[in-house]
PDB file of C-alpha atoms in Angstrom:
ATOM      1  CA  UNK A   1     -37.765 -38.862  34.884  1.00 48.00           C
ATOM      2  CA  UNK A   2     -34.781 -36.781  33.881  1.00 50.00           C
ATOM      3  CA  UNK A   3     -35.429 -33.184  34.829  1.00 49.00           C
ATOM      4  CA  UNK A   4     -32.146 -32.000  33.339  1.00 46.00           C
ATOM      5  CA  UNK A   5     -32.567 -29.694  30.423  1.00 46.00           C
ATOM      6  CA  UNK A   6     -30.239 -29.826  27.461  1.00 44.00           C
ATOM      7  CA  UNK A   7     -28.452 -26.607  26.827  1.00 46.00           C
ATOM      8  CA  UNK A   8     -28.792 -25.116  23.356  1.00 47.00           C
ATOM      9  CA  UNK A   9     -25.690 -25.029  21.162  1.00 46.00           C
ATOM     10  CA  UNK A  10     -23.517 -21.970  21.548  1.00 49.00           C
ATOM     11  CA  UNK A  11     -24.919 -18.982  19.700  1.00 49.00           C
ATOM     12  CA  UNK A  12     -22.902 -17.622  16.764  1.00 49.00           C
ATOM     13  CA  UNK A  13     -20.331 -15.066  17.715  1.00 50.00           C
ATOM     14  CA  UNK A  14     -22.526 -12.124  16.761  1.00 60.00           C
ATOM     15  CA  UNK A  15     -20.228  -9.571  18.325  1.00 60.00           C
ATOM     16  CA  UNK A  16     -17.246 -10.940  16.438  1.00 55.00           C
ATOM     17  CA  UNK A  17     -19.199 -11.091  13.195  1.00 58.00           C
ATOM     18  CA  UNK A  18     -20.408  -7.544  13.726  1.00 61.00           C
ATOM     19  CA  UNK A  19     -16.880  -6.384  14.473  1.00 58.00           C
ATOM     20  CA  UNK A  20     -15.562  -7.959  11.289  1.00 57.00           C
ATOM     21  CA  UNK A  21     -18.333  -6.452   9.163  1.00 62.00           C
ATOM     22  CA  UNK A  22     -17.832  -3.051  10.794  1.00 61.00           C
ATOM     23  CA  UNK A  23     -14.089  -3.316  10.277  1.00 58.00           C
ATOM     24  CA  UNK A  24     -14.543  -4.156   6.594  1.00 59.00           C
ATOM     25  CA  UNK A  25     -16.934  -1.244   6.176  1.00 63.00           C
ATOM     26  CA  UNK A  26     -14.536   1.176   7.837  1.00 57.00           C
ATOM     27  CA  UNK A  27     -11.627  -0.109   5.759  1.00 57.00           C
ATOM     28  CA  UNK A  28     -13.736   0.218   2.618  1.00 61.00           C
ATOM     29  CA  UNK A  29     -14.597   3.827   3.387  1.00 58.00           C
ATOM     30  CA  UNK A  30     -10.984   4.636   4.192  1.00 54.00           C
ATOM     31  CA  UNK A  31      -9.828   2.901   1.032  1.00 55.00           C
ATOM     32  CA  UNK A  32     -12.249   4.904  -1.083  1.00 57.00           C
ATOM     33  CA  UNK A  33     -11.134   8.080   0.634  1.00 53.00           C
ATOM     34  CA  UNK A  34      -7.481   7.325   0.010  1.00 50.00           C
ATOM     35  CA  UNK A  35      -7.751   5.722  -3.441  1.00 51.00           C
ATOM     36  CA  UNK A  36     -10.290   8.037  -5.020  1.00 48.00           C
ATOM     37  CA  UNK A  37     -10.790  11.511  -3.579  1.00 43.00           C
ATOM     38  CA  UNK A  38     -14.033  13.192  -4.577  1.00 39.00           C
ATOM     39  CA  UNK A  39     -12.307  15.461  -7.036  1.00 41.00           C
ATOM     40  CA  UNK A  40     -10.844  12.394  -8.838  1.00 43.00           C
ATOM     41  CA  UNK A  41     -13.996  10.263  -8.908  1.00 44.00           C
ATOM     42  CA  UNK A  42     -15.223  11.308 -12.398  1.00 46.00           C
ATOM     43  CA  UNK A  43     -11.754  10.746 -13.824  1.00 46.00           C
ATOM     44  CA  UNK A  44     -11.494   7.389 -12.060  1.00 44.00           C
ATOM     45  CA  UNK A  45     -14.839   6.242 -13.445  1.00 45.00           C
ATOM     46  CA  UNK A  46     -14.474   7.409 -17.027  1.00 47.00           C
ATOM     47  CA  UNK A  47     -10.770   7.124 -17.698  1.00 47.00           C
ATOM     48  CA  UNK A  48     -10.942   3.382 -18.556  1.00 47.00           C
ATOM     49  CA  UNK A  49     -13.768   4.125 -21.007  1.00 46.00           C
ATOM     50  CA  UNK A  50     -11.868   6.890 -22.779  1.00 51.00           C
ATOM     51  CA  UNK A  51      -8.620   4.920 -22.981  1.00 51.00           C
ATOM     52  CA  UNK A  52      -9.417   1.229 -23.380  1.00 50.00           C
ATOM     53  CA  UNK A  53      -6.738  -1.354 -22.808  1.00 70.00           C
ATOM     54  CA  UNK A  54      -5.497  -3.750 -20.173  1.00 74.00           C
ATOM     55  CA  UNK A  55      -2.857  -1.322 -18.904  1.00 73.00           C
ATOM     56  CA  UNK A  56      -5.435   1.263 -17.869  1.00 76.00           C
ATOM     57  CA  UNK A  57      -7.269  -1.334 -15.812  1.00 78.00           C
ATOM     58  CA  UNK A  58      -4.326  -3.180 -14.286  1.00 83.00           C
ATOM     59  CA  UNK A  59      -1.409  -0.765 -14.518  1.00 83.00           C
ATOM     60  CA  UNK A  60      -2.786   2.528 -13.255  1.00 84.00           C
ATOM     61  CA  UNK A  61      -3.864   3.895  -9.902  1.00 84.00           C
ATOM     62  CA  UNK A  62      -7.373   4.693 -11.170  1.00 84.00           C
ATOM     63  CA  UNK A  63      -7.827   1.277 -12.762  1.00 86.00           C
ATOM     64  CA  UNK A  64      -6.893  -0.613  -9.588  1.00 89.00           C
ATOM     65  CA  UNK A  65      -9.190   1.653  -7.534  1.00 88.00           C
ATOM     66  CA  UNK A  66     -12.105   0.976  -9.872  1.00 88.00           C
ATOM     67  CA  UNK A  67     -11.484  -2.782  -9.875  1.00 91.00           C
ATOM     68  CA  UNK A  68     -11.371  -2.728  -6.069  1.00 92.00           C
ATOM     69  CA  UNK A  69     -14.746  -0.994  -5.840  1.00 91.00           C
ATOM     70  CA  UNK A  70     -16.440  -3.207  -8.422  1.00 92.00           C
ATOM     71  CA  UNK A  71     -15.045  -6.372  -6.779  1.00 94.00           C
ATOM     72  CA  UNK A  72     -16.817  -5.680  -3.472  1.00 93.00           C
ATOM     73  CA  UNK A  73     -20.002  -7.659  -4.372  1.00 94.00           C
ATOM     74  CA  UNK A  74     -17.844 -10.598  -5.466  1.00 95.00           C
ATOM     75  CA  UNK A  75     -15.955 -10.475  -2.165  1.00 94.00           C
ATOM     76  CA  UNK A  76     -19.224 -10.443  -0.217  1.00 93.00           C
ATOM     77  CA  UNK A  77     -20.556 -13.378  -2.269  1.00 96.00           C
ATOM     78  CA  UNK A  78     -17.341 -15.332  -1.686  1.00 96.00           C
ATOM     79  CA  UNK A  79     -17.583 -14.807   2.077  1.00 95.00           C
ATOM     80  CA  UNK A  80     -21.232 -15.928   2.041  1.00 95.00           C
ATOM     81  CA  UNK A  81     -20.451 -19.104   0.052  1.00 96.00           C
ATOM     82  CA  UNK A  82     -17.524 -20.007   2.319  1.00 95.00           C
ATOM     83  CA  UNK A  83     -19.607 -19.438   5.438  1.00 95.00           C
ATOM     84  CA  UNK A  84     -22.497 -21.554   4.095  1.00 95.00           C
ATOM     85  CA  UNK A  85     -20.170 -24.435   3.229  1.00 96.00           C
ATOM     86  CA  UNK A  86     -18.525 -24.312   6.640  1.00 95.00           C
ATOM     87  CA  UNK A  87     -21.833 -24.178   8.480  1.00 94.00           C
ATOM     88  CA  UNK A  88     -23.056 -27.165   6.460  1.00 94.00           C
ATOM     89  CA  UNK A  89     -19.904 -29.025   7.477  1.00 94.00           C
ATOM     90  CA  UNK A  90     -20.494 -28.171  11.130  1.00 93.00           C
ATOM     91  CA  UNK A  91     -17.555 -25.788  11.450  1.00 91.00           C
ATOM     92  CA  UNK A  92     -17.870 -23.427  14.383  1.00 87.00           C
ATOM     93  CA  UNK A  93     -17.396 -19.690  13.832  1.00 87.00           C
ATOM     94  CA  UNK A  94     -18.018 -20.189  10.118  1.00 91.00           C
ATOM     95  CA  UNK A  95     -18.886 -16.543   9.516  1.00 91.00           C
ATOM     96  CA  UNK A  96     -15.936 -15.226  11.483  1.00 90.00           C
ATOM     97  CA  UNK A  97     -13.456 -17.393   9.588  1.00 92.00           C
ATOM     98  CA  UNK A  98     -14.945 -16.670   6.176  1.00 94.00           C
ATOM     99  CA  UNK A  99     -15.278 -12.917   6.629  1.00 93.00           C
ATOM    100  CA  UNK A 100     -11.762 -12.680   8.037  1.00 93.00           C
ATOM    101  CA  UNK A 101     -10.220 -14.630   5.144  1.00 95.00           C
ATOM    102  CA  UNK A 102     -11.998 -12.655   2.450  1.00 96.00           C
ATOM    103  CA  UNK A 103     -11.388  -9.380   4.259  1.00 94.00           C
ATOM    104  CA  UNK A 104      -7.649 -10.001   4.521  1.00 96.00           C
ATOM    105  CA  UNK A 105      -7.382 -10.608   0.785  1.00 96.00           C
ATOM    106  CA  UNK A 106      -9.770  -7.842  -0.278  1.00 95.00           C
ATOM    107  CA  UNK A 107      -8.282  -5.282   2.081  1.00 94.00           C
ATOM    108  CA  UNK A 108      -4.620  -6.023   1.325  1.00 96.00           C
ATOM    109  CA  UNK A 109      -4.161  -7.063  -2.307  1.00 96.00           C
ATOM    110  CA  UNK A 110      -5.213  -3.710  -3.880  1.00 95.00           C
ATOM    111  CA  UNK A 111      -2.756  -1.777  -1.703  1.00 94.00           C
ATOM    112  CA  UNK A 112       0.136  -4.119  -2.510  1.00 96.00           C
ATOM    113  CA  UNK A 113      -0.893  -3.988  -6.171  1.00 95.00           C
ATOM    114  CA  UNK A 114      -0.662  -0.189  -6.170  1.00 93.00           C
ATOM    115  CA  UNK A 115       2.682  -0.230  -4.355  1.00 93.00           C
ATOM    116  CA  UNK A 116       4.105  -2.505  -7.053  1.00 94.00           C
ATOM    117  CA  UNK A 117       3.011  -0.269  -9.929  1.00 93.00           C
ATOM    118  CA  UNK A 118       5.858   1.602 -11.668  1.00 90.00           C
ATOM    119  CA  UNK A 119       6.627   4.955 -10.071  1.00 89.00           C
ATOM    120  CA  UNK A 120       8.051   8.215 -11.349  1.00 86.00           C
ATOM    121  CA  UNK A 121      11.519   8.131  -9.797  1.00 85.00           C
ATOM    122  CA  UNK A 122      14.640   8.057 -11.936  1.00 83.00           C
ATOM    123  CA  UNK A 123      15.524   4.451 -11.204  1.00 83.00           C
ATOM    124  CA  UNK A 124      15.208   2.444  -7.993  1.00 84.00           C
ATOM    125  CA  UNK A 125      15.971   4.461  -4.859  1.00 90.00           C
ATOM    126  CA  UNK A 126      16.914   2.892  -1.531  1.00 93.00           C
ATOM    127  CA  UNK A 127      16.418   4.945   1.638  1.00 94.00           C
ATOM    128  CA  UNK A 128      17.604   3.338   4.868  1.00 94.00           C
ATOM    129  CA  UNK A 129      17.736   6.394   7.158  1.00 94.00           C
ATOM    130  CA  UNK A 130      14.776   6.219   9.575  1.00 94.00           C
ATOM    131  CA  UNK A 131      12.366   9.184   9.668  1.00 92.00           C
ATOM    132  CA  UNK A 132      14.089  11.068   6.850  1.00 93.00           C
ATOM    133  CA  UNK A 133      11.403  10.339   4.261  1.00 93.00           C
ATOM    134  CA  UNK A 134       8.633  10.630   6.833  1.00 93.00           C
ATOM    135  CA  UNK A 135       9.351  14.338   7.205  1.00 91.00           C
ATOM    136  CA  UNK A 136       8.674  14.880   3.486  1.00 92.00           C
ATOM    137  CA  UNK A 137       5.452  12.824   3.247  1.00 94.00           C
ATOM    138  CA  UNK A 138       2.080  14.511   2.993  1.00 93.00           C
ATOM    139  CA  UNK A 139      -0.993  13.379   4.913  1.00 93.00           C
ATOM    140  CA  UNK A 140      -2.252  11.238   2.045  1.00 90.00           C
ATOM    141  CA  UNK A 141       1.003   9.288   1.820  1.00 92.00           C
ATOM    142  CA  UNK A 142       1.091   8.688   5.563  1.00 95.00           C
ATOM    143  CA  UNK A 143      -2.528   7.513   5.690  1.00 94.00           C
ATOM    144  CA  UNK A 144      -2.007   5.313   2.639  1.00 93.00           C
ATOM    145  CA  UNK A 145       1.028   3.645   4.208  1.00 96.00           C
ATOM    146  CA  UNK A 146      -0.868   3.043   7.441  1.00 96.00           C
ATOM    147  CA  UNK A 147      -3.695   1.353   5.530  1.00 95.00           C
ATOM    148  CA  UNK A 148      -1.562  -1.017   3.440  1.00 96.00           C
ATOM    149  CA  UNK A 149      -1.660  -3.851   6.000  1.00 97.00           C
ATOM    150  CA  UNK A 150      -4.452  -2.525   8.215  1.00 96.00           C
ATOM    151  CA  UNK A 151      -6.910  -5.177   7.036  1.00 95.00           C
ATOM    152  CA  UNK A 152      -4.303  -7.846   7.732  1.00 96.00           C
ATOM    153  CA  UNK A 153      -3.680  -6.501  11.224  1.00 96.00           C
ATOM    154  CA  UNK A 154      -7.377  -6.156  12.024  1.00 95.00           C
ATOM    155  CA  UNK A 155      -8.544  -9.543  10.733  1.00 94.00           C
ATOM    156  CA  UNK A 156      -5.569 -11.931  10.969  1.00 95.00           C
ATOM    157  CA  UNK A 157      -5.965 -12.442  14.754  1.00 94.00           C
ATOM    158  CA  UNK A 158      -9.646 -13.217  14.176  1.00 92.00           C
ATOM    159  CA  UNK A 159      -8.682 -15.947  11.741  1.00 92.00           C
ATOM    160  CA  UNK A 160      -5.462 -17.302  13.261  1.00 93.00           C
ATOM    161  CA  UNK A 161      -5.245 -17.669  17.022  1.00 91.00           C
ATOM    162  CA  UNK A 162      -1.450 -17.885  16.742  1.00 93.00           C
ATOM    163  CA  UNK A 163      -1.519 -14.185  15.792  1.00 94.00           C
ATOM    164  CA  UNK A 164      -3.425 -13.152  18.912  1.00 92.00           C
ATOM    165  CA  UNK A 165      -0.665 -10.759  19.899  1.00 94.00           C
ATOM    166  CA  UNK A 166      -0.075  -7.172  18.852  1.00 95.00           C
ATOM    167  CA  UNK A 167       3.665  -7.796  18.724  1.00 96.00           C
ATOM    168  CA  UNK A 168       3.205 -10.731  16.365  1.00 96.00           C
ATOM    169  CA  UNK A 169       0.968  -8.651  14.135  1.00 97.00           C
ATOM    170  CA  UNK A 170       3.584  -5.873  14.144  1.00 97.00           C
ATOM    171  CA  UNK A 171       6.234  -8.398  13.144  1.00 97.00           C
ATOM    172  CA  UNK A 172       3.979  -9.795  10.423  1.00 97.00           C
ATOM    173  CA  UNK A 173       3.252  -6.325   9.052  1.00 97.00           C
ATOM    174  CA  UNK A 174       6.940  -5.400   9.106  1.00 98.00           C
ATOM    175  CA  UNK A 175       7.923  -8.659   7.401  1.00 98.00           C
ATOM    176  CA  UNK A 176       5.340  -8.233   4.649  1.00 98.00           C
ATOM    177  CA  UNK A 177       6.387  -4.623   4.152  1.00 97.00           C
ATOM    178  CA  UNK A 178      10.069  -5.582   3.876  1.00 97.00           C
ATOM    179  CA  UNK A 179       9.152  -8.093   1.166  1.00 97.00           C
ATOM    180  CA  UNK A 180       7.181  -5.478  -0.778  1.00 97.00           C
ATOM    181  CA  UNK A 181       9.872  -2.802  -0.460  1.00 96.00           C
ATOM    182  CA  UNK A 182      12.521  -5.316  -1.518  1.00 96.00           C
ATOM    183  CA  UNK A 183      10.423  -6.266  -4.552  1.00 96.00           C
ATOM    184  CA  UNK A 184      10.169  -2.591  -5.488  1.00 95.00           C
ATOM    185  CA  UNK A 185      13.939  -2.275  -5.470  1.00 95.00           C
ATOM    186  CA  UNK A 186      14.792  -5.606  -7.104  1.00 94.00           C
ATOM    187  CA  UNK A 187      12.234  -5.162  -9.885  1.00 93.00           C
ATOM    188  CA  UNK A 188      13.442  -1.607 -10.569  1.00 92.00           C
ATOM    189  CA  UNK A 189       9.970  -0.089 -10.372  1.00 92.00           C
ATOM    190  CA  UNK A 190      11.248   3.498 -10.187  1.00 92.00           C
ATOM    191  CA  UNK A 191      10.061   3.866  -6.618  1.00 93.00           C
ATOM    192  CA  UNK A 192      11.640   4.748  -3.299  1.00 93.00           C
ATOM    193  CA  UNK A 193      12.170   1.674  -1.127  1.00 95.00           C
ATOM    194  CA  UNK A 194      12.169   3.336   2.267  1.00 95.00           C
ATOM    195  CA  UNK A 195      12.555   2.107   5.817  1.00 97.00           C
ATOM    196  CA  UNK A 196       9.927   4.693   6.767  1.00 97.00           C
ATOM    197  CA  UNK A 197       7.397   2.866   4.594  1.00 97.00           C
ATOM    198  CA  UNK A 198       8.153  -0.300   6.558  1.00 97.00           C
ATOM    199  CA  UNK A 199       7.666   1.540   9.849  1.00 97.00           C
ATOM    200  CA  UNK A 200       4.340   3.033   8.755  1.00 97.00           C
ATOM    201  CA  UNK A 201       3.067  -0.237   7.268  1.00 97.00           C
ATOM    202  CA  UNK A 202       3.892  -2.119  10.470  1.00 98.00           C
ATOM    203  CA  UNK A 203       2.385   0.647  12.614  1.00 97.00           C
ATOM    204  CA  UNK A 204      -0.831   0.491  10.600  1.00 97.00           C
ATOM    205  CA  UNK A 205      -1.089  -3.264  11.118  1.00 97.00           C
ATOM    206  CA  UNK A 206      -0.413  -2.877  14.841  1.00 97.00           C
ATOM    207  CA  UNK A 207      -2.966  -0.104  15.305  1.00 96.00           C
ATOM    208  CA  UNK A 208      -5.571  -2.143  13.445  1.00 96.00           C
ATOM    209  CA  UNK A 209      -4.822  -5.113  15.701  1.00 95.00           C
ATOM    210  CA  UNK A 210      -5.347  -2.907  18.743  1.00 95.00           C
ATOM    211  CA  UNK A 211      -8.682  -1.787  17.288  1.00 93.00           C
ATOM    212  CA  UNK A 212      -9.926  -5.383  17.047  1.00 92.00           C
ATOM    213  CA  UNK A 213      -8.222  -6.640  20.176  1.00 90.00           C
ATOM    214  CA  UNK A 214     -11.366  -7.017  22.265  1.00 87.00           C
ATOM    215  CA  UNK A 215     -12.940  -9.279  19.660  1.00 84.00           C
ATOM    216  CA  UNK A 216     -10.007 -11.450  18.707  1.00 73.00           C
ATOM    217  CA  UNK A 217      -9.142 -12.142  22.320  1.00 57.00           C
ATOM    218  CA  UNK A 218     -12.674 -13.343  22.917  1.00 50.00           C
ATOM    219  CA  UNK A 219     -12.662 -15.427  19.779  1.00 52.00           C
ATOM    220  CA  UNK A 220      -9.330 -17.034  20.686  1.00 46.00           C
ATOM    221  CA  UNK A 221     -10.613 -18.012  24.132  1.00 43.00           C
ATOM    222  CA  UNK A 222     -14.004 -19.262  22.929  1.00 43.00           C
ATOM    223  CA  UNK A 223     -14.406 -23.075  22.903  1.00 37.00           C
TER     224      UNK A 223
END
């Protein structure tokens, strides 16, 4: 008689899943705080109704903020569907992978979208002197720049084990920021393409990676 007992399958990575959900919640709150301050909320909600048209929805700060908020249930549903399909296919860490993928897209696209909206400068401006523009930024601009690739920095190491390094996440954030700033200049969006924006964007991704480091290290080492 075989007295050996079969071990149950590994339990889902509840800590990792909880970390991802908590990270998405924190990023959502920060995004709402940065995209729609309380004093702008009524304007943000009713402006599209008073001025109908595609430009108000897709070409203005308020329109993108409203679309981001209303798309949250769709993002949650997408993550749930992906996780269910992966679990049915026997994929391990189905929830971690699905939440990380959806979170990266949901937490990054709106910020890049806003950055690529036309600005109010007189033509494209290129600023390559480090820390010069940083001295003139207010708190909202600094926080906004830090959040641009924060979701990417927080969740990418959870999804891709090759990015399980703060330095790699910093490089990824800097590379993405350089592409966005270059697009601003090439497309003549009447914005300032600044090296300080690149520094802040990369720093935000790196700080977010540090915040999730305990979870993505464990997920990378898990069998």
